[in-house]
mmCIF file of C-alpha atoms and ligand atoms in Angstrom:
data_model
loop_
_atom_site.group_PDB
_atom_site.id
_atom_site.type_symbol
_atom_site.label_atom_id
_atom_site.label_comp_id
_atom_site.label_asym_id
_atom_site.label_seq_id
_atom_site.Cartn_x
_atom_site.Cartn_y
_atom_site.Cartn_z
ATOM 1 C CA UNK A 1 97.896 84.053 101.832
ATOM 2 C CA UNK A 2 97.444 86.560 104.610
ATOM 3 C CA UNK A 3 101.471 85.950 105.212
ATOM 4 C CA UNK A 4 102.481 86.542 101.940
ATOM 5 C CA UNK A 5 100.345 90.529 102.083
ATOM 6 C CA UNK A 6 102.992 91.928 104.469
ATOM 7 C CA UNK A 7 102.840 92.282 108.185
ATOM 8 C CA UNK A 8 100.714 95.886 108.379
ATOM 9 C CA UNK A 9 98.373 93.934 106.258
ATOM 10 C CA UNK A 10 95.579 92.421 109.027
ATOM 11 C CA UNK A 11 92.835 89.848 106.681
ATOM 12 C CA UNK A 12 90.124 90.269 109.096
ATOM 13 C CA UNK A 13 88.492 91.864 106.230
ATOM 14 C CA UNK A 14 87.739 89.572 102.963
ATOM 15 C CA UNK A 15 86.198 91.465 100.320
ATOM 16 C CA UNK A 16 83.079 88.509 100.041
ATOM 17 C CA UNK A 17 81.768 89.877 103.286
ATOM 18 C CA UNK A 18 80.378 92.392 100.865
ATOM 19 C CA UNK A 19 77.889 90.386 99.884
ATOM 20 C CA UNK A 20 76.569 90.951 103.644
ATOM 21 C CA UNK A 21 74.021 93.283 103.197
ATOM 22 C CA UNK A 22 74.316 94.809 106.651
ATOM 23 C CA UNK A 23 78.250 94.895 106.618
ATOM 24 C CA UNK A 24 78.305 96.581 103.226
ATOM 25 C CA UNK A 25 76.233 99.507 104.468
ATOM 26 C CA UNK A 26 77.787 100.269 107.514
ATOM 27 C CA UNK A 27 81.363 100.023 105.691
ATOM 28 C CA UNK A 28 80.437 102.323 103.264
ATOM 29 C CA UNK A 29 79.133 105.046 105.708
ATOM 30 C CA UNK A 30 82.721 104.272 107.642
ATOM 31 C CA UNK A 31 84.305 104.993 104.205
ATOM 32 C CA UNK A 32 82.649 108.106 103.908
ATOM 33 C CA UNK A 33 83.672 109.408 107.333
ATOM 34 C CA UNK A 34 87.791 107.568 106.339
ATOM 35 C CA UNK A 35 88.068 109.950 103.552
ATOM 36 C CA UNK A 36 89.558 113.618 104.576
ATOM 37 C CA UNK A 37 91.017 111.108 108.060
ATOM 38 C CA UNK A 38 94.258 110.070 108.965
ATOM 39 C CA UNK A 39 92.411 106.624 108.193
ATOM 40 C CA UNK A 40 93.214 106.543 104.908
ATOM 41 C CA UNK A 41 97.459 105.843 103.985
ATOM 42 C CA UNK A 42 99.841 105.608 101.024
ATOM 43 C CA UNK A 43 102.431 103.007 101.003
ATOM 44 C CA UNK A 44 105.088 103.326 98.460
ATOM 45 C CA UNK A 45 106.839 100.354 96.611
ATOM 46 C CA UNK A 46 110.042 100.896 95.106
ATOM 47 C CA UNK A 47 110.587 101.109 91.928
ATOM 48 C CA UNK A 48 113.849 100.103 90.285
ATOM 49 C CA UNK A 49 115.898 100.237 87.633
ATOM 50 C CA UNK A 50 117.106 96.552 87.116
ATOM 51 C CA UNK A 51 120.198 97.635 85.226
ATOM 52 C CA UNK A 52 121.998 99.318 88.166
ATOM 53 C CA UNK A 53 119.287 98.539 91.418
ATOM 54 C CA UNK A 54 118.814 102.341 92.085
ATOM 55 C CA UNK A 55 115.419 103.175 92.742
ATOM 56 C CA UNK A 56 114.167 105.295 90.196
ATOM 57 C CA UNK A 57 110.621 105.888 91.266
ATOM 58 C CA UNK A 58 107.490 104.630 93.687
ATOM 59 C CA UNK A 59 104.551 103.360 93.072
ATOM 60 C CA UNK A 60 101.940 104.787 95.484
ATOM 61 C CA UNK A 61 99.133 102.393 96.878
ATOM 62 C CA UNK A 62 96.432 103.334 98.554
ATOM 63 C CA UNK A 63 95.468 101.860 102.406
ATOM 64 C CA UNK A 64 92.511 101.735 105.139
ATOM 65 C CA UNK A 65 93.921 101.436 108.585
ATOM 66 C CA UNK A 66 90.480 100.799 109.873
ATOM 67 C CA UNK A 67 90.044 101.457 114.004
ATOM 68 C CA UNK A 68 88.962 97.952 114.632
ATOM 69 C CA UNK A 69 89.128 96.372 111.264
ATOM 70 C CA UNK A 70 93.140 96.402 110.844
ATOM 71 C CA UNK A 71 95.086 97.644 107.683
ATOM 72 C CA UNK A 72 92.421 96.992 104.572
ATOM 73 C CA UNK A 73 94.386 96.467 101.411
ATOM 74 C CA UNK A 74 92.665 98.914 98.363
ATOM 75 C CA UNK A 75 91.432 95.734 96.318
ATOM 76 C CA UNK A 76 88.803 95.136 99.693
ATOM 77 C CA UNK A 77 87.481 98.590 99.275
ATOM 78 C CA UNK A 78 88.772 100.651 95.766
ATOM 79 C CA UNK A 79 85.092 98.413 94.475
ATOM 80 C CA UNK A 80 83.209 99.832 97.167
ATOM 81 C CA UNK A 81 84.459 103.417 96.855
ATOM 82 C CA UNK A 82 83.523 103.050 93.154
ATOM 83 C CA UNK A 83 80.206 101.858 94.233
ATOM 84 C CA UNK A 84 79.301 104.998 96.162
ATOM 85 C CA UNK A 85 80.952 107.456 94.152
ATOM 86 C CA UNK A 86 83.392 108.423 96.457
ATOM 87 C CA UNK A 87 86.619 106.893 94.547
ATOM 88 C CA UNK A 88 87.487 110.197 92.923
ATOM 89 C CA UNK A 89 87.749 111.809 96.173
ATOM 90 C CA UNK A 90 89.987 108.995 97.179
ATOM 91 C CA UNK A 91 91.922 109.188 93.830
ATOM 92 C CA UNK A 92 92.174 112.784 94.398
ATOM 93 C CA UNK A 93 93.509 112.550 97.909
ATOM 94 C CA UNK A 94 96.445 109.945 97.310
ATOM 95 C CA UNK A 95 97.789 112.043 94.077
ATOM 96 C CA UNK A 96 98.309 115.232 96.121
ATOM 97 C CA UNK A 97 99.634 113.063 99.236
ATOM 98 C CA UNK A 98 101.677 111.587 97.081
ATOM 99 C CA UNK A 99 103.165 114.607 95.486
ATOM 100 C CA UNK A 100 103.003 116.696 98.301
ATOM 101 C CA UNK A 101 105.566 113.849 99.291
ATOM 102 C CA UNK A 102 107.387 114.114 96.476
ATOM 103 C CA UNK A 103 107.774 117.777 96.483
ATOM 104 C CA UNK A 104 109.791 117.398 100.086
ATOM 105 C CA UNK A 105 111.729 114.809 98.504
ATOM 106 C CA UNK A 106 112.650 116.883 95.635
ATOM 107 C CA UNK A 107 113.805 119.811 98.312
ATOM 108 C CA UNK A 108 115.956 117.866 100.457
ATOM 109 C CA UNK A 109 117.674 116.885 97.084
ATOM 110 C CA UNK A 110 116.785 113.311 97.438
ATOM 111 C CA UNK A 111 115.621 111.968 94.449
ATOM 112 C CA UNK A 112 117.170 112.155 90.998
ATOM 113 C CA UNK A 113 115.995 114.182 88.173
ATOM 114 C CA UNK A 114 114.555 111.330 86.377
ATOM 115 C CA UNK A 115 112.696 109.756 89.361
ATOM 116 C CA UNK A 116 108.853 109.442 88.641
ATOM 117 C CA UNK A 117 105.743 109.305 90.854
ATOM 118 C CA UNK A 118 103.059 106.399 90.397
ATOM 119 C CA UNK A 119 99.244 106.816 90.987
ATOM 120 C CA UNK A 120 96.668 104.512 90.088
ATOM 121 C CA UNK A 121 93.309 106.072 88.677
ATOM 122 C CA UNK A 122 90.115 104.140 88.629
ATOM 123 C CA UNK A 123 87.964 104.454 85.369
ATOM 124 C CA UNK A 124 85.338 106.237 86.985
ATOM 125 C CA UNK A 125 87.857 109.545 87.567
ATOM 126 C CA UNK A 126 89.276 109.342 84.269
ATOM 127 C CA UNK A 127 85.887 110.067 83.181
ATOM 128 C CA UNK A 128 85.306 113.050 85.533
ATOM 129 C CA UNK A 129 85.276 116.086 83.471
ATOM 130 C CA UNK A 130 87.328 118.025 85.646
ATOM 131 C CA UNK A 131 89.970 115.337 86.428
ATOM 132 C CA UNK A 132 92.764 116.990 83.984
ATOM 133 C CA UNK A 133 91.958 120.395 85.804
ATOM 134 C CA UNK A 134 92.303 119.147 89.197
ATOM 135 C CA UNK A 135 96.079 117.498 88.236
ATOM 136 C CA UNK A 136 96.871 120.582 86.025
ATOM 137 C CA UNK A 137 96.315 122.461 89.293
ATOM 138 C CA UNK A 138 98.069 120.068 91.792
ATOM 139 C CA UNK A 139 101.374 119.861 89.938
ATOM 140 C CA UNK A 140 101.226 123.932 89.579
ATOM 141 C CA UNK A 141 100.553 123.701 93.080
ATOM 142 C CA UNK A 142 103.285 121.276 94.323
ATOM 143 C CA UNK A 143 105.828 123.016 91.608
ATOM 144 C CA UNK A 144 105.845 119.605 90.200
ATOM 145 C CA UNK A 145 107.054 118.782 87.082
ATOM 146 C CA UNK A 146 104.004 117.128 84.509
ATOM 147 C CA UNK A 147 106.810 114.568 83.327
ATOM 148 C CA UNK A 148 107.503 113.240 87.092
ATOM 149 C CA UNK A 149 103.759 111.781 86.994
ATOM 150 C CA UNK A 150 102.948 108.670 86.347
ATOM 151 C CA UNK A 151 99.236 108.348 85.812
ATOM 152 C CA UNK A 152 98.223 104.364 85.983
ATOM 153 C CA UNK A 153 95.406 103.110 84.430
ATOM 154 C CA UNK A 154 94.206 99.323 83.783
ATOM 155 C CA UNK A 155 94.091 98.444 80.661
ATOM 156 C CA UNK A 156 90.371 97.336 80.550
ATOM 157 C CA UNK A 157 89.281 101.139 81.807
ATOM 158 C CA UNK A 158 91.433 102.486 78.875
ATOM 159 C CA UNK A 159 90.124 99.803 76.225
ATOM 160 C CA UNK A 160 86.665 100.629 76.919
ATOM 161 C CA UNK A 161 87.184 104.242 77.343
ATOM 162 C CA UNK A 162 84.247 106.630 75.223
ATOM 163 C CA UNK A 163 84.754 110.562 74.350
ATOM 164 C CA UNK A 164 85.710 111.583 77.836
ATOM 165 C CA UNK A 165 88.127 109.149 78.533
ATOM 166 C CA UNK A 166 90.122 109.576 75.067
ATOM 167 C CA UNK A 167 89.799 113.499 76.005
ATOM 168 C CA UNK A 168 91.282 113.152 79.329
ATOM 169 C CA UNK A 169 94.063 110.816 78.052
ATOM 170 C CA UNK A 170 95.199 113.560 75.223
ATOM 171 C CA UNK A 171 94.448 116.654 77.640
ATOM 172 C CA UNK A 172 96.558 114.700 79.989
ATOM 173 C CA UNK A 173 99.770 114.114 77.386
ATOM 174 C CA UNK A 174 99.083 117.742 76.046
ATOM 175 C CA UNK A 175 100.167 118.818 80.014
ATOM 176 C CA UNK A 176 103.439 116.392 80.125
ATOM 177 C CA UNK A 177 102.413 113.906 82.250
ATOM 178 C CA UNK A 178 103.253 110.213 81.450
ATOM 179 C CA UNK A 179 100.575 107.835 80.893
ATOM 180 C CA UNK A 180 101.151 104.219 81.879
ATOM 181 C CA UNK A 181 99.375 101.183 81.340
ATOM 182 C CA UNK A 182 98.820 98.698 84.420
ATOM 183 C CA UNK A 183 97.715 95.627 84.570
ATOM 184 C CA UNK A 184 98.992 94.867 81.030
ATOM 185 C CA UNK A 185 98.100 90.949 79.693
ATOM 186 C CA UNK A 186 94.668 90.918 81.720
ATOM 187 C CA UNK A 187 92.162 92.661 80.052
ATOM 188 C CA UNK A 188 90.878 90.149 77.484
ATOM 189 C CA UNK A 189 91.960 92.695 75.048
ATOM 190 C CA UNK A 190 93.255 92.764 71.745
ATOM 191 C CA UNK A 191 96.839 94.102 71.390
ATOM 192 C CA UNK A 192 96.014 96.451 68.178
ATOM 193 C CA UNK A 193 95.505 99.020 70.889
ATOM 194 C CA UNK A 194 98.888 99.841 71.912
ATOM 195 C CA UNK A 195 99.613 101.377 69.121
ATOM 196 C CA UNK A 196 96.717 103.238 68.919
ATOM 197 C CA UNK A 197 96.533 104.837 72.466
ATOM 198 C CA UNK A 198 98.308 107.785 73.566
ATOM 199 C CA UNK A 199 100.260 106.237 76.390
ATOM 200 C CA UNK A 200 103.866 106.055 77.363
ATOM 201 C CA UNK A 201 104.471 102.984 79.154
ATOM 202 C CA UNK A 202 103.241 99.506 80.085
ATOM 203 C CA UNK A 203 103.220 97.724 83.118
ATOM 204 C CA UNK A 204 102.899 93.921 82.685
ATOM 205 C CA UNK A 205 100.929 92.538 85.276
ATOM 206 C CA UNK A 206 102.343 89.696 87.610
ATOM 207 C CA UNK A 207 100.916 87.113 86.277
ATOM 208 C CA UNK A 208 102.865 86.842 83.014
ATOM 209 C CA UNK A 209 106.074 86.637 85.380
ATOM 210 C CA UNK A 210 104.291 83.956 87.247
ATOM 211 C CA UNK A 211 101.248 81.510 86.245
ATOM 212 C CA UNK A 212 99.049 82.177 89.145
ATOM 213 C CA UNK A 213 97.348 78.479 88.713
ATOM 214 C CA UNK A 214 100.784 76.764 88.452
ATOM 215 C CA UNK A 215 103.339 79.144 89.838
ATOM 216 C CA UNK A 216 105.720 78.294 87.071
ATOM 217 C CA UNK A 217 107.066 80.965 85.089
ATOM 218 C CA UNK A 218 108.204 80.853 81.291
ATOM 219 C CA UNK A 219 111.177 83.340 80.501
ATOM 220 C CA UNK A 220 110.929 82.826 76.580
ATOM 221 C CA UNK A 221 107.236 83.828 77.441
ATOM 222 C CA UNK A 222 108.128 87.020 79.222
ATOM 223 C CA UNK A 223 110.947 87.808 76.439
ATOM 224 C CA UNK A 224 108.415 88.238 73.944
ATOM 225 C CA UNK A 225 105.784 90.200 75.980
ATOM 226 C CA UNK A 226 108.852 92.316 76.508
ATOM 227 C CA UNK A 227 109.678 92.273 73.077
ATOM 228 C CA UNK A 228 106.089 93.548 71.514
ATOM 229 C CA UNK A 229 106.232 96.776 74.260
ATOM 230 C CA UNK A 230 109.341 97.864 72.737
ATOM 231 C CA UNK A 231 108.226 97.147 68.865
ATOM 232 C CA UNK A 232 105.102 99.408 70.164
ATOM 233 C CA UNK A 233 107.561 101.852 70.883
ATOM 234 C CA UNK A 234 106.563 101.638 74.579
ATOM 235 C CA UNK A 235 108.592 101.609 78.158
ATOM 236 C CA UNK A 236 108.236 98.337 80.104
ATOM 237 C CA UNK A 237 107.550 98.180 83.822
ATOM 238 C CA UNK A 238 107.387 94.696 85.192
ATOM 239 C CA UNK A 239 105.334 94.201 88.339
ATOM 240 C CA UNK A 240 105.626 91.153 90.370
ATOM 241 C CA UNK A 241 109.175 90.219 90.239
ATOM 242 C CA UNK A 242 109.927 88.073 93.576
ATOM 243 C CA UNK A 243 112.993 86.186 92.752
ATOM 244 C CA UNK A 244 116.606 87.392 92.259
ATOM 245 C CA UNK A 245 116.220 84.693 88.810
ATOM 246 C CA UNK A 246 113.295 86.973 87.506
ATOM 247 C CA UNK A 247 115.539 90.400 88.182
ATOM 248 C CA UNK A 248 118.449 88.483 86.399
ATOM 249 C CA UNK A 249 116.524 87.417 83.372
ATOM 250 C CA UNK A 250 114.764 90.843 83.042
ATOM 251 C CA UNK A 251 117.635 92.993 83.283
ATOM 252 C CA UNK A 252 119.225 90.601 80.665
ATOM 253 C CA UNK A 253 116.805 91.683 78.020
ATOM 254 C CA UNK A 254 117.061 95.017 78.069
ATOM 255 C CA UNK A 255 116.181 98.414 79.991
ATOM 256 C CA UNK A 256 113.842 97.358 82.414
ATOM 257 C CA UNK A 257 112.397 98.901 85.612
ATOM 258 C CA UNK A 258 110.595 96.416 87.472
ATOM 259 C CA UNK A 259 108.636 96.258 91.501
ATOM 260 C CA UNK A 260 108.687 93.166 93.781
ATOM 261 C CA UNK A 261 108.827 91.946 96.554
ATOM 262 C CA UNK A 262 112.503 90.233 95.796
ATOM 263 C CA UNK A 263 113.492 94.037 96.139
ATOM 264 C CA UNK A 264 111.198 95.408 98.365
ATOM 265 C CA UNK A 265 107.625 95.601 99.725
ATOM 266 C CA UNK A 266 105.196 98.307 99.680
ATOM 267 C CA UNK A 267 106.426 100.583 102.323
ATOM 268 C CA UNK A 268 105.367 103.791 104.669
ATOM 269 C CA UNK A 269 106.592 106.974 104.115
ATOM 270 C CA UNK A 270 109.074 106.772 106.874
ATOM 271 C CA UNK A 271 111.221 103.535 105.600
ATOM 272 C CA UNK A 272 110.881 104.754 101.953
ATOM 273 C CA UNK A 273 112.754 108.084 102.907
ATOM 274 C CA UNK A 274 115.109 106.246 104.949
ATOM 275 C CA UNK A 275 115.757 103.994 101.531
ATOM 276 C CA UNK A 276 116.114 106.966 99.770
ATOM 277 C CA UNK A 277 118.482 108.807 102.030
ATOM 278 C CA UNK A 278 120.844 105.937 102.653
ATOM 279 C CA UNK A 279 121.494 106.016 99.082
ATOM 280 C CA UNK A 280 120.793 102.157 99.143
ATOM 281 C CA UNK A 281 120.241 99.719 96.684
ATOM 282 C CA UNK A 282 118.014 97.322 96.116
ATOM 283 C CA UNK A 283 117.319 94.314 96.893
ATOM 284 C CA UNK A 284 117.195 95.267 100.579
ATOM 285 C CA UNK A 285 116.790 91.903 101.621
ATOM 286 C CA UNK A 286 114.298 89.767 103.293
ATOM 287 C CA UNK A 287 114.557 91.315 106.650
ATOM 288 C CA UNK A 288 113.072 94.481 105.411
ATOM 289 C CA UNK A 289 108.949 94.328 105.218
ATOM 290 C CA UNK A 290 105.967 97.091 105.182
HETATM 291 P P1 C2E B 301 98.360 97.465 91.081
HETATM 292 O O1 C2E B 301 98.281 98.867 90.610
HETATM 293 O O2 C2E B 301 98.592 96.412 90.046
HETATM 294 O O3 C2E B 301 99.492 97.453 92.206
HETATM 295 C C1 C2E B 301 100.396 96.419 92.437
HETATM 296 C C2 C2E B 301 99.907 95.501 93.540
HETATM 297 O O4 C2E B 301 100.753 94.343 93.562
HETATM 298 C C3 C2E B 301 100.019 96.101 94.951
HETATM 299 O O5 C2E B 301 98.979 95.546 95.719
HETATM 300 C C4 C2E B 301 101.366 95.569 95.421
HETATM 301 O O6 C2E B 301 101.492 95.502 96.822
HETATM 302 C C5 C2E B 301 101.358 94.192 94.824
HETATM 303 N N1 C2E B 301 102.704 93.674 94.627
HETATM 304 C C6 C2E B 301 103.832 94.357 94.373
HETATM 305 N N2 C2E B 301 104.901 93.535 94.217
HETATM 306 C C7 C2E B 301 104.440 92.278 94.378
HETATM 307 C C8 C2E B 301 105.063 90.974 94.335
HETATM 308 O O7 C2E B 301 106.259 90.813 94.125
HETATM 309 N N3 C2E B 301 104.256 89.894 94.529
HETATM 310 C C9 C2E B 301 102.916 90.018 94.771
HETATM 311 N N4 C2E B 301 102.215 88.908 94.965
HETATM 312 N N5 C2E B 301 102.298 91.232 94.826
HETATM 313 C C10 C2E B 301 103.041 92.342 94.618
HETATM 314 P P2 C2E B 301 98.002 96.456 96.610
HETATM 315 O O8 C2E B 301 98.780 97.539 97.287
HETATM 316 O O9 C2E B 301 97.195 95.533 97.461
HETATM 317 O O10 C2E B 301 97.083 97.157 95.540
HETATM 318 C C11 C2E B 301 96.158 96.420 94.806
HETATM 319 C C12 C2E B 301 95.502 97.237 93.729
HETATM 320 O O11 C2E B 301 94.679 98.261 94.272
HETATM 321 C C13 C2E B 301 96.492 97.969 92.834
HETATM 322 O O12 C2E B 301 97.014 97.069 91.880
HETATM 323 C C14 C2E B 301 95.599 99.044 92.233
HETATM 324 O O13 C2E B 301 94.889 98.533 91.123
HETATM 325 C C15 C2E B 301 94.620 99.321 93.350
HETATM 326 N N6 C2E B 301 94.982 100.593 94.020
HETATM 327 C C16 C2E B 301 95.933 100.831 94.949
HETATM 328 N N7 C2E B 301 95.960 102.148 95.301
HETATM 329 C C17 C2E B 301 94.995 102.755 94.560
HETATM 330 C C18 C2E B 301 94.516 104.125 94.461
HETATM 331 O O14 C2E B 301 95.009 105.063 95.108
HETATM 332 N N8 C2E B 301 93.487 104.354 93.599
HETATM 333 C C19 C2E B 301 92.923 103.359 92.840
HETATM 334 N N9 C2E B 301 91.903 103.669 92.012
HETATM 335 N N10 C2E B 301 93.356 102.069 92.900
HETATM 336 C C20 C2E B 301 94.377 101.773 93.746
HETATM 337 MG MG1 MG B 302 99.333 100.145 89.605
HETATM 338 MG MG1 MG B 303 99.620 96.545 88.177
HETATM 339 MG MG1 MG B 304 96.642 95.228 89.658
#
């Protein structure tokens, strides 16, 4: 599997080593000292609109280029940041990396008007008091329009969200900024919710594109997922999508944007400008990885 994560991507680190007592406190004091370091990286992953391949936006994922660890994908330590309360920091500092980014984008007049900037936020910051404050400030700050953020949240935080977290939510709409749901078909959850939450979009999480157990995928399947986002009156995002059949199927059904590796990896700030300078579009082909 440690082929299929990208090249930058080192698994010398496995999440279950957590379980080591010894290991899990000295990576969480190295976490501490990561944070506010050029340790910590965004990659950004394309993200396109299937009707035409332009790129209409990036997701931006979180990474720990560890000293002697390697590159340490988020899902290896996004838990352990949670653990020690030091994920809204985290959370904090990818948003205004990422839309410091943006903002330089947006100057040298490479990115259209409708191009939109993807963070994920854990369910711990979304219930930080202050967390509509601190974006209501960064955006001001970057000269960032509220609609050009894309706040991602799983599903399961938002499901089991209390008083705080349907506060942030509606503070955060009030402001403009587009709420997305990630992970969407995961969560054990019942569906009544779309309807009932005060979010924009959905993205459908990978494994509805692909069984994970069998590695078949079912298009009528993915057609009606597809189909109850738009009867909720929702945008659809499709994560996941690694074969030029899956981009041909999507785009058939409708407007679409979709991420993948079939059209590119998560990649470093460098090769995404690049991308976006060149005009190019995607797929990029399988020469090009992060
Ligand atoms: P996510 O938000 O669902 O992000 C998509 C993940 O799927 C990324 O993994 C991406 O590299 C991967 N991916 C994209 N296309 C494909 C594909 O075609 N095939 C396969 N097999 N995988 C694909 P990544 O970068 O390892 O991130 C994992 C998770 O870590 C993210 O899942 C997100 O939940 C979390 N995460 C990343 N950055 C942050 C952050 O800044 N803050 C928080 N709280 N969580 C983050
Ligand atoms: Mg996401
Ligand atoms: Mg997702
Ligand atoms: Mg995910």
């Amino acid at each position: 599997a440690a082929k299929n994560e990208g090249r930058s991507i080192i698994k010398t680190f496995e999440p279950v080593m957590l379980y080591d007592r010894q290991l899990r406190t000295l990576m969480a004091s190295e976490l501490r000292d990561a944070i506010g370091t050029d340790q910590l990286c965004v990659h950004y992953q394309p993200i396109v609109n299937l009707r035409d391949g332009s790129v209409n936006g990036v997701e931006v994922l979180v990474r720990w280029n560890h000293p002697t660890r390697g590159m340490i994908p988020p899902d290896s330590f996004i838990p352990l940041a949670e653990e020690i309360g030091a994920i809204s920091e985290v959370d904090r500092w990818v948003m205004a990396t990422a839309l410091q980014q943006y903002a330089i984008w947006r100057a040298a007049l490479l990115v259209p008007e409708n191009f939109q900037v993807r963070v994920n936020i854990s369910a711990i910051e979304l219930r930080q008091l202050d967390m509509v404050d601190f974006v209501r400030g960064l955006l001001k700050r970057m000269s960032v329009p509220p609609p050009s953020l894309v706040i991602e949240i799983t599903e399961s935080a938002l499901v089991s969200g209390g008083e705080v977290e349907t506060y942030s939510l509606l503070s955060l709409k009030q402001l403009g900024v587009c709420i997305e749901i990630d992970d969407f078909g995961t969560g054990y959850s019942s569906i009544s919710y779309l309807r009932n939450l005060p979010v924009d979009m959905v993205k459908v999480d990978r494994s509805i594109l692909r069984e994970p157990a069998t590695g078949s995928w079912q298009p009528d399947f993915v057609a009606a997922v597809f189909q109850l986002i738009r009867a909720a009156g929702l945008g659809a995002v499709f994560e996941g999508i690694e074969t030029q059949e899956q981009a041909d199927f999507l785009r058939s059904l409708g407007e679409i944007s979709g991420q993948g590796f079939y059209f590119s990896r998560p990649l470093p700030e460098p090769a995404v400008t690049e991308l976006l300078r060149s005009g190019n579009a995607l797929p990029l082909g399988p020469a090009v990885q992060s």
